[in-house]
Short mmCIF file of C-alpha atoms and ligand atoms in Angstrom, two decimals:
data_model
loop_
_atom_site.label_atom_id
_atom_site.label_comp_id
_atom_site.label_asym_id
_atom_site.label_seq_id
_atom_site.Cartn_x
_atom_site.Cartn_y
_atom_site.Cartn_z
CA LEU A 1 140.51 129.44 110.61
CA ILE A 2 140.86 128.38 106.94
CA ILE A 3 142.07 124.87 107.93
CA LYS A 4 139.24 124.56 110.45
CA THR A 5 136.73 125.60 107.81
CA ILE A 6 138.09 123.02 105.34
CA ILE A 7 137.98 120.28 107.97
CA ASN A 8 134.41 121.17 108.89
CA PHE A 9 133.36 121.36 105.25
CA ASN A 10 134.73 117.90 104.46
CA PHE A 11 133.27 116.44 107.62
CA PHE A 12 129.73 117.65 107.00
CA HIS A 13 129.70 117.01 103.27
CA LYS A 14 130.75 113.39 103.47
CA GLU A 15 128.02 110.88 104.18
CA MET A 16 127.92 110.50 107.96
CA PRO A 17 129.46 107.13 108.80
CA ALA A 18 126.69 104.72 109.75
CA VAL A 19 128.48 103.20 112.73
CA ASN A 20 125.63 101.18 114.16
CA ALA A 21 124.32 100.32 110.74
CA GLN A 22 127.57 98.51 110.03
CA GLU A 23 126.90 96.14 112.89
CA LYS A 24 123.49 95.29 111.51
CA GLU A 25 122.38 93.13 108.64
CA ILE A 26 121.94 95.42 105.64
CA LEU A 27 118.85 95.27 103.47
CA LYS A 28 120.04 97.11 100.38
CA ILE A 29 117.55 98.62 97.95
CA SER A 30 119.08 99.96 94.73
CA VAL A 31 117.18 102.50 92.65
CA LEU A 32 118.51 102.92 89.08
CA GLY A 33 117.48 106.25 87.54
CA ALA A 34 117.02 107.67 91.03
CA ALA A 35 117.57 111.31 90.04
CA GLY A 36 114.53 111.40 87.72
CA GLY A 37 110.95 112.41 88.37
CA ILE A 38 109.90 108.97 89.62
CA GLY A 39 113.31 108.11 91.06
CA GLN A 40 113.47 111.12 93.37
CA SER A 41 109.88 110.85 94.61
CA LEU A 42 110.15 107.09 95.12
CA SER A 43 113.45 107.50 96.97
CA LEU A 44 111.82 110.13 99.18
CA LEU A 45 108.98 107.73 100.04
CA LEU A 46 111.47 104.95 100.77
CA LYS A 47 113.71 107.17 102.89
CA SER A 48 110.82 108.63 104.85
CA ASN A 49 108.64 105.53 105.29
CA ALA A 50 110.60 102.29 104.84
CA GLY A 51 111.87 102.39 108.42
CA PHE A 52 108.30 102.11 109.73
CA LEU A 53 108.09 98.67 108.12
CA LEU A 54 110.92 97.27 110.23
CA PRO A 55 109.91 94.99 113.10
CA HIS A 56 110.33 96.55 116.54
CA GLU A 57 113.42 94.67 117.70
CA THR A 58 115.24 94.33 114.42
CA SER A 59 118.82 93.67 113.45
CA THR A 60 118.19 94.93 109.93
CA HIS A 61 119.28 98.29 108.58
CA ILE A 62 117.86 99.57 105.27
CA ARG A 63 120.33 101.18 102.86
CA LEU A 64 119.14 103.11 99.81
CA SER A 65 121.68 102.88 97.03
CA LEU A 66 120.92 105.47 94.36
CA TYR A 67 122.31 105.43 90.81
CA ASP A 68 121.83 107.74 87.85
CA VAL A 69 123.83 108.79 84.82
CA ASN A 70 123.21 112.43 85.80
CA LYS A 71 126.06 112.93 88.27
CA ASP A 72 125.13 116.26 89.85
CA ALA A 73 121.48 115.33 90.15
CA ILE A 74 122.18 112.00 91.88
CA VAL A 75 124.81 113.38 94.25
CA GLY A 76 122.41 116.21 95.14
CA THR A 77 119.42 113.88 95.54
CA ALA A 78 121.29 111.54 97.87
CA ALA A 79 122.71 114.43 99.92
CA ASP A 80 119.28 116.02 100.22
CA LEU A 81 117.65 112.75 101.32
CA SER A 82 120.45 112.10 103.81
CA HIS A 83 119.22 115.04 105.93
CA ILE A 84 115.88 113.31 106.59
CA ASP A 85 115.92 112.02 110.16
CA THR A 86 114.99 108.40 109.51
CA PRO A 87 117.47 105.60 110.30
CA ILE A 88 118.06 104.71 106.66
CA THR A 89 121.37 105.46 104.93
CA THR A 90 121.63 106.75 101.36
CA THR A 91 124.55 106.48 98.96
CA ALA A 92 124.99 108.12 95.53
CA HIS A 93 126.52 106.38 92.51
CA TYR A 94 127.11 107.48 88.90
CA PRO A 95 129.19 106.13 86.02
CA ASP A 96 132.92 106.01 86.74
CA ASP A 97 132.64 107.54 90.20
CA SER A 98 135.50 106.90 92.59
CA ASN A 99 133.10 104.90 94.73
CA GLY A 100 132.80 101.99 92.29
CA GLY A 101 129.99 103.30 90.08
CA ILE A 102 127.10 101.01 89.32
CA GLY A 103 129.00 97.95 90.61
CA GLN A 104 129.10 99.40 94.09
CA CYS A 105 125.46 100.49 93.80
CA LEU A 106 124.32 96.98 92.91
CA SER A 107 126.57 94.69 94.92
CA ASN A 108 124.65 92.82 97.64
CA ALA A 109 121.35 94.46 96.66
CA SER A 110 118.27 92.51 97.69
CA VAL A 111 115.89 94.63 95.63
CA VAL A 112 116.66 96.63 92.48
CA ILE A 113 114.03 99.11 91.28
CA ILE A 114 114.42 100.59 87.77
CA PRO A 115 112.75 103.86 86.79
CA ALA A 116 115.65 104.76 84.41
CA GLY A 117 114.64 105.88 80.94
CA VAL A 118 112.86 108.56 78.97
CA PRO A 119 109.18 109.37 79.55
CA ARG A 120 106.54 110.18 76.92
CA LYS A 121 105.67 113.56 75.41
CA PRO A 122 102.20 114.41 74.02
CA GLY A 123 101.48 112.50 70.82
CA MET A 124 103.80 109.61 71.70
CA SER A 125 102.80 106.07 72.66
CA ARG A 126 104.77 104.07 75.21
CA ASP A 127 106.02 101.91 72.33
CA ASP A 128 107.73 105.00 70.87
CA LEU A 129 110.11 104.89 73.87
CA ILE A 130 111.48 101.45 73.02
CA GLY A 131 114.45 102.66 70.94
CA VAL A 132 116.05 104.61 73.77
CA ASN A 133 114.78 102.66 76.77
CA ALA A 134 115.63 99.19 75.45
CA LYS A 135 119.31 100.18 75.26
CA ILE A 136 119.19 101.51 78.83
CA ILE A 137 117.45 98.42 80.22
CA LYS A 138 119.69 96.00 78.37
CA SER A 139 122.81 97.68 79.68
CA LEU A 140 121.42 97.85 83.23
CA GLY A 141 120.44 94.17 82.94
CA GLU A 142 124.02 93.26 82.07
CA ASP A 143 125.22 95.22 85.10
CA ILE A 144 122.68 93.50 87.37
CA ALA A 145 123.89 90.12 86.11
CA LYS A 146 127.48 91.15 86.73
CA TYR A 147 127.19 92.67 90.18
CA CYS A 148 124.10 91.20 91.87
CA ASP A 149 123.57 87.73 93.26
CA LEU A 150 121.15 86.31 90.69
CA ASN A 151 120.13 83.62 93.16
CA LYS A 152 118.73 86.25 95.48
CA VAL A 153 117.96 89.64 93.96
CA HIS A 154 114.41 90.80 93.12
CA VAL A 155 114.30 93.15 90.10
CA LEU A 156 111.37 95.55 89.68
CA VAL A 157 110.95 97.44 86.40
CA ILE A 158 109.08 100.73 86.07
CA SER A 159 110.50 102.00 82.76
CA ASN A 160 108.27 101.91 79.67
CA PRO A 161 107.21 100.17 77.56
CA ILE A 162 106.86 97.61 80.37
CA ASN A 163 105.18 95.09 78.02
CA SER A 164 108.39 94.77 75.96
CA LEU A 165 111.09 95.74 78.47
CA VAL A 166 110.29 92.98 80.98
CA PRO A 167 110.79 90.25 78.33
CA LEU A 168 113.97 92.05 77.20
CA LEU A 169 115.37 92.34 80.73
CA THR A 170 114.42 88.80 81.73
CA ASN A 171 116.20 87.34 78.72
CA THR A 172 119.21 89.64 79.11
CA LEU A 173 119.59 88.30 82.64
CA ILE A 174 119.11 84.69 81.54
CA ARG A 175 121.65 85.11 78.75
CA SER A 176 124.18 86.66 81.14
CA ASP A 177 123.57 83.75 83.50
CA ALA A 178 124.21 81.18 80.75
CA ASN A 179 126.60 79.12 82.85
CA GLY A 180 124.72 79.61 86.07
CA ASN A 181 121.49 78.02 87.11
CA SER A 182 119.85 80.77 89.10
CA ASN A 183 116.08 81.10 88.92
CA ILE A 184 116.34 84.85 88.28
CA GLU A 185 113.38 84.70 85.86
CA SER A 186 111.06 84.08 88.80
CA ARG A 187 112.27 87.35 90.37
CA VAL A 188 111.84 89.85 87.51
CA TYR A 189 108.65 91.91 87.77
CA GLY A 190 107.10 94.81 85.83
CA ILE A 191 105.29 97.28 88.07
CA THR A 192 101.73 97.82 86.78
CA GLN A 193 100.40 98.95 90.15
CA LEU A 194 99.59 102.45 88.85
CA ASP A 195 96.72 100.88 86.88
CA LEU A 196 95.31 99.40 90.10
CA VAL A 197 95.74 102.73 91.89
CA ARG A 198 93.94 104.56 89.08
CA SER A 199 91.06 102.05 88.96
CA SER A 200 90.52 102.43 92.68
CA THR A 201 90.74 106.23 92.52
CA PHE A 202 88.37 106.64 89.58
CA VAL A 203 85.75 104.40 91.25
CA GLN A 204 86.00 106.43 94.43
CA GLN A 205 85.63 109.67 92.45
CA LEU A 206 82.50 108.27 90.83
CA ASN A 207 81.18 107.28 94.24
CA GLY A 208 81.85 110.76 95.66
CA PHE A 209 84.48 109.44 98.11
CA LYS A 210 81.63 108.22 100.34
CA SER A 211 83.64 105.32 101.71
CA ASN A 212 86.67 105.67 103.94
CA THR A 213 88.29 102.63 102.37
CA SER A 214 89.69 102.27 98.86
CA PRO A 215 88.26 99.44 96.73
CA VAL A 216 90.84 97.01 95.39
CA ILE A 217 90.35 96.31 91.69
CA PRO A 218 92.80 93.87 90.11
CA VAL A 219 94.09 94.99 86.73
CA ILE A 220 95.52 92.28 84.50
CA GLY A 221 97.13 91.98 81.05
CA GLY A 222 99.80 94.54 80.29
CA HIS A 223 100.57 98.21 80.87
CA SER A 224 99.50 100.19 77.82
CA GLY A 225 96.18 101.07 76.19
CA ASP A 226 94.05 98.09 75.28
CA THR A 227 96.37 95.58 77.00
CA ILE A 228 95.15 96.98 80.34
CA ILE A 229 92.16 95.01 81.68
CA PRO A 230 90.66 96.44 84.87
CA VAL A 231 88.66 93.58 86.37
CA PHE A 232 85.70 95.70 87.50
CA SER A 233 83.54 92.55 87.73
CA THR A 234 85.13 92.01 91.17
CA LEU A 235 83.18 95.08 92.38
CA GLU A 236 79.90 93.25 91.85
CA ARG A 237 80.65 91.30 95.02
CA ASP A 238 81.06 94.53 97.01
CA PRO A 239 77.67 95.96 98.14
CA GLU A 240 79.13 99.46 98.36
CA TYR A 241 80.07 99.60 94.68
CA ALA A 242 77.93 96.85 93.10
CA ASN A 243 75.71 99.03 90.88
CA LEU A 244 78.08 101.93 90.35
CA LEU A 245 79.22 100.91 86.89
CA ASP A 246 75.80 100.28 85.29
CA ASN A 247 74.42 102.03 82.21
CA GLY A 248 77.52 102.42 80.09
CA MET A 249 79.63 103.73 82.94
CA ARG A 250 81.68 100.50 82.91
CA LEU A 251 82.90 101.13 79.35
CA LYS A 252 83.87 104.71 80.20
CA MET A 253 85.77 103.59 83.28
CA VAL A 254 87.64 100.85 81.41
CA HIS A 255 88.67 103.40 78.79
CA ARG A 256 89.74 105.92 81.46
CA VAL A 257 91.98 103.36 83.17
CA GLN A 258 93.42 102.16 79.85
CA TYR A 259 94.31 105.71 78.82
CA GLY A 260 94.88 107.24 82.28
CA GLY A 261 98.56 107.79 81.50
CA ASP A 262 97.59 110.07 78.58
CA GLU A 263 95.72 112.40 80.96
CA ILE A 264 98.95 113.12 82.82
CA VAL A 265 101.11 113.38 79.68
CA LYS A 266 98.60 115.92 78.32
CA ALA A 267 98.42 117.88 81.59
CA LYS A 268 102.24 118.04 81.84
CA ASN A 269 102.30 119.36 78.27
CA GLY A 270 105.77 118.19 77.23
CA ASN A 271 107.23 117.91 80.74
CA GLY A 272 107.01 114.15 81.07
CA SER A 273 104.46 111.67 82.35
CA ALA A 274 103.17 110.46 85.73
CA THR A 275 105.86 110.70 88.40
CA LEU A 276 104.19 111.32 91.78
CA SER A 277 101.34 108.82 91.41
CA MET A 278 103.86 106.34 89.97
CA ALA A 279 106.19 106.83 92.91
CA TYR A 280 103.23 106.22 95.24
CA ALA A 281 102.33 103.03 93.33
CA GLY A 282 105.98 101.95 93.26
CA PHE A 283 106.35 102.46 96.98
CA LYS A 284 103.26 100.32 97.62
CA ILE A 285 105.01 97.48 95.79
CA ALA A 286 108.43 98.13 97.36
CA ALA A 287 106.83 98.10 100.82
CA LYS A 288 105.52 94.58 100.23
CA PHE A 289 109.03 93.40 99.35
CA ILE A 290 110.47 95.08 102.44
CA ASP A 291 107.82 93.34 104.56
CA LEU A 292 108.88 90.03 103.02
CA LEU A 293 112.61 90.58 103.34
CA VAL A 294 112.60 91.84 106.92
CA GLY A 295 110.51 88.86 107.98
CA ASN A 296 107.12 90.49 108.65
CA THR A 297 105.63 87.88 106.34
CA ASP A 298 106.71 84.68 104.56
CA THR A 299 104.66 85.37 101.45
CA ILE A 300 103.31 88.39 99.60
CA ASP A 301 99.80 87.36 98.56
CA ASP A 302 98.11 90.61 97.57
CA ILE A 303 100.15 91.75 94.60
CA VAL A 304 99.62 92.10 90.84
CA MET A 305 102.61 92.48 88.52
CA TYR A 306 103.66 91.81 84.92
CA VAL A 307 105.92 88.75 84.97
CA PRO A 308 107.40 85.88 82.94
CA LEU A 309 105.10 82.85 83.11
CA THR A 310 107.74 80.30 82.07
CA ASN A 311 111.40 79.81 82.86
CA ARG A 312 114.43 79.38 80.57
CA ASN A 313 113.63 75.67 80.21
CA HIS A 314 110.08 76.46 79.04
CA GLN A 315 108.64 75.11 82.28
CA GLU A 316 105.95 76.94 84.23
CA ILE A 317 107.38 79.52 86.66
CA ALA A 318 104.78 78.28 89.11
CA PRO A 319 104.38 74.52 88.53
CA GLY A 320 100.97 73.08 87.86
CA SER A 321 99.47 76.00 85.96
CA ASN A 322 100.18 75.01 82.36
CA GLU A 323 96.62 73.99 81.58
CA LEU A 324 95.01 77.23 82.78
CA ARG A 325 97.57 79.36 80.98
CA SER A 326 96.97 77.73 77.62
CA ARG A 327 93.20 77.63 78.13
CA TYR A 328 92.82 81.36 78.80
CA ILE A 329 95.79 83.27 77.43
CA ASN A 330 96.98 81.28 74.40
CA ASP A 331 100.27 80.19 75.94
CA LEU A 332 101.36 83.82 76.31
CA LEU A 333 104.76 84.11 78.00
CA TYR A 334 104.30 87.34 80.01
CA PHE A 335 101.20 88.71 81.73
CA SER A 336 100.18 90.95 84.58
CA ILE A 337 98.28 88.81 87.07
CA PRO A 338 97.80 88.34 90.84
CA LEU A 339 100.79 86.52 92.36
CA SER A 340 102.06 84.96 95.55
CA ILE A 341 105.74 85.69 96.09
CA ASN A 342 108.21 84.41 98.66
CA ARG A 343 111.94 85.08 99.12
CA ASN A 344 112.73 82.77 96.18
CA GLY A 345 110.41 84.63 93.86
CA ILE A 346 107.07 83.75 92.29
CA LYS A 347 105.44 80.91 94.20
CA LYS A 348 101.98 80.91 92.69
CA ILE A 349 100.34 82.59 89.70
CA HIS A 350 96.65 83.10 90.42
CA TYR A 351 95.21 82.07 87.06
CA GLU A 352 91.87 81.61 88.85
CA ILE A 353 91.18 85.26 88.11
CA LEU A 354 90.87 84.31 84.43
CA GLU A 355 88.23 81.70 85.22
CA ASN A 356 86.19 84.28 87.10
CA LEU A 357 86.13 87.05 84.46
CA ASP A 358 82.67 88.08 83.28
CA SER A 359 81.74 87.74 79.61
CA TYR A 360 82.70 91.34 78.71
CA GLU A 361 86.16 90.90 80.19
CA ARG A 362 86.67 87.39 78.79
CA ASP A 363 85.17 87.75 75.30
CA THR A 364 85.82 91.41 74.48
CA LEU A 365 88.72 92.83 76.50
CA LEU A 366 90.93 89.74 76.80
CA PRO A 367 91.23 88.82 73.09
CA ILE A 368 92.19 92.41 72.17
CA CYS A 369 94.74 92.49 75.00
CA LEU A 370 96.32 89.19 73.97
CA LYS A 371 96.76 90.24 70.35
CA THR A 372 98.58 93.50 71.23
CA LEU A 373 100.55 91.95 74.07
CA GLU A 374 101.85 89.15 71.87
CA GLY A 375 103.36 91.73 69.49
CA ASN A 376 104.82 93.77 72.38
CA ILE A 377 106.50 90.67 73.84
CA GLU A 378 107.88 89.73 70.43
CA THR A 379 109.37 93.24 70.11
CA GLY A 380 111.15 92.90 73.45
CA LEU A 381 112.47 89.41 72.70
CA LYS A 382 113.85 90.50 69.32
CA LEU A 383 115.95 93.16 71.06
CA VAL A 384 117.73 90.73 73.41
P1 LIG B 401 112.81 111.17 84.05
O1 LIG B 401 113.37 111.61 82.74
O2 LIG B 401 112.33 112.21 84.98
O3 LIG B 401 113.88 110.29 84.83
C1 LIG B 401 114.60 109.27 84.24
C2 LIG B 401 115.96 109.20 84.89
O4 LIG B 401 116.67 108.10 84.32
C3 LIG B 401 116.82 110.45 84.66
O5 LIG B 401 117.30 110.96 85.89
C4 LIG B 401 117.96 109.96 83.79
O6 LIG B 401 119.18 110.64 84.02
C5 LIG B 401 118.03 108.50 84.22
N1 LIG B 401 118.73 107.65 83.28
C6 LIG B 401 118.74 107.66 81.94
N2 LIG B 401 119.54 106.68 81.46
C7 LIG B 401 120.02 106.01 82.54
C8 LIG B 401 120.88 104.91 82.72
N3 LIG B 401 121.43 104.27 81.67
N4 LIG B 401 121.15 104.50 83.97
C9 LIG B 401 120.63 105.13 85.03
N5 LIG B 401 119.81 106.20 84.93
C10 LIG B 401 119.51 106.62 83.70
O7 LIG B 401 111.63 110.13 83.73
P2 LIG B 401 110.48 109.61 84.72
O8 LIG B 401 109.30 110.51 84.60
O9 LIG B 401 111.05 109.37 86.06
O10 LIG B 401 110.08 108.23 84.00
C11 LIG B 401 110.98 107.16 83.94
C12 LIG B 401 110.39 105.99 83.16
O11 LIG B 401 109.29 105.44 83.88
C13 LIG B 401 109.85 106.35 81.79
O12 LIG B 401 110.23 105.36 80.86
C14 LIG B 401 108.35 106.34 81.96
O13 LIG B 401 107.64 106.07 80.78
C15 LIG B 401 108.20 105.24 82.98
N6 LIG B 401 106.93 105.23 83.73
C16 LIG B 401 106.39 104.01 84.02
C17 LIG B 401 105.21 103.94 84.74
C18 LIG B 401 104.60 102.60 85.07
O14 LIG B 401 103.42 102.56 85.42
N7 LIG B 401 105.33 101.51 85.02
C19 LIG B 401 104.60 105.11 85.19
C20 LIG B 401 105.18 106.32 84.89
C21 LIG B 401 106.37 106.38 84.15
C1 LIG B 402 101.47 105.89 83.06
O1 LIG B 402 100.63 104.99 82.94
O2 LIG B 402 101.20 106.98 83.58
C2 LIG B 402 102.89 105.62 82.64
O3 LIG B 402 102.98 104.42 81.96
C3 LIG B 402 103.51 106.76 81.90
C4 LIG B 402 102.92 107.00 80.55
O4 LIG B 402 103.68 107.11 79.60
O5 LIG B 402 101.70 107.15 80.44
#
């Protein structure tokens, strides 16, 4: 009876072998920091919903590869997720595990999503996180360079401060790829989608949720305070919302989006920052990459992220845009902006949005954003 119990225990507590999955082409998504508040919720959304994005007759299997420095939490998270009845496999990885640690987590990954790092407490700014989170991102960047195919992988950063960590990660990857000639810098992205989600939500709240659809408001610049520019002028073209932001309401809404993160930090009262809404925003972005990589589309066209605008040779990431970049954003090297992305990375940067800003956005919000963002980028580059 004892032997039988041991055999049963081992059988059920090992990950069930994914027999059919082995015969399929694996689309591997690695989440680094997967045992945290964002990591767990995002992994849940991926495990429960990513399968619905697969084409009907597909030869692709999605594997979620979860890494965290907190061993018990990551093993538990992966085990828990593995009981969800969707055809997606989950694996747990932690430093020095017998399964190859982070190397095994990252090898052959097509998409790496990074929510690893400490969140804010009341009274802190995102910039106050740089000391701890820069070390984490730099070390993860070195691991990505070591174990991933830099000619292929797409790297999505959630950890704060995004404005500085994306420049730091991009240049860590470039430095680690010194003898290679990958175009990894056109596949590193900071996720600023939560700002778009908030803008849409706050407008709907103001409108009393009268519409059944959510307005899409691009948010450009960076991801902290006055670097966040919600482009509410786009609503003027939408009859449903055209006059909603008159009479001073526009200023209040811009401020609410810029400091939306503080509302959650305050409400959580020392227990971290946004996790659930961030996981939702992160999944929206991840879903677009899954669509691209399983062949539902050749290009992602409806996406805004914070990205490098030039490559290691100081050429435009998306050729032909030099003139617009210097005209509107002072030759800034990183910016959150609408993009078109294909399997090779950024294909087009939609600088047109800068030409279409209204005077409040162009003459008031943009100059303030650029000044702060320039300093944030400098901070990240110094830490490489
Ligand atoms: P959390 O503390 O709940 O989770 C972080 C996880 O990272 C933990 O499980 C921790 O063990 C893990 N970790 C720490 N060092 C690691 C390493 N070297 N390798 C792998 N894992 C490591 O925090 P959270 O609430 O999930 O937030 C994570 C980060 O995301 C914070 O920096 C936060 O500011 C940021 N954030 C960004 C946005 C955005 O819009 N981009 C939104 C919300 C939060
Ligand atoms: C947010 O916008 O909610 C995140 O960047 C977390 C934070 O620190 O506010």
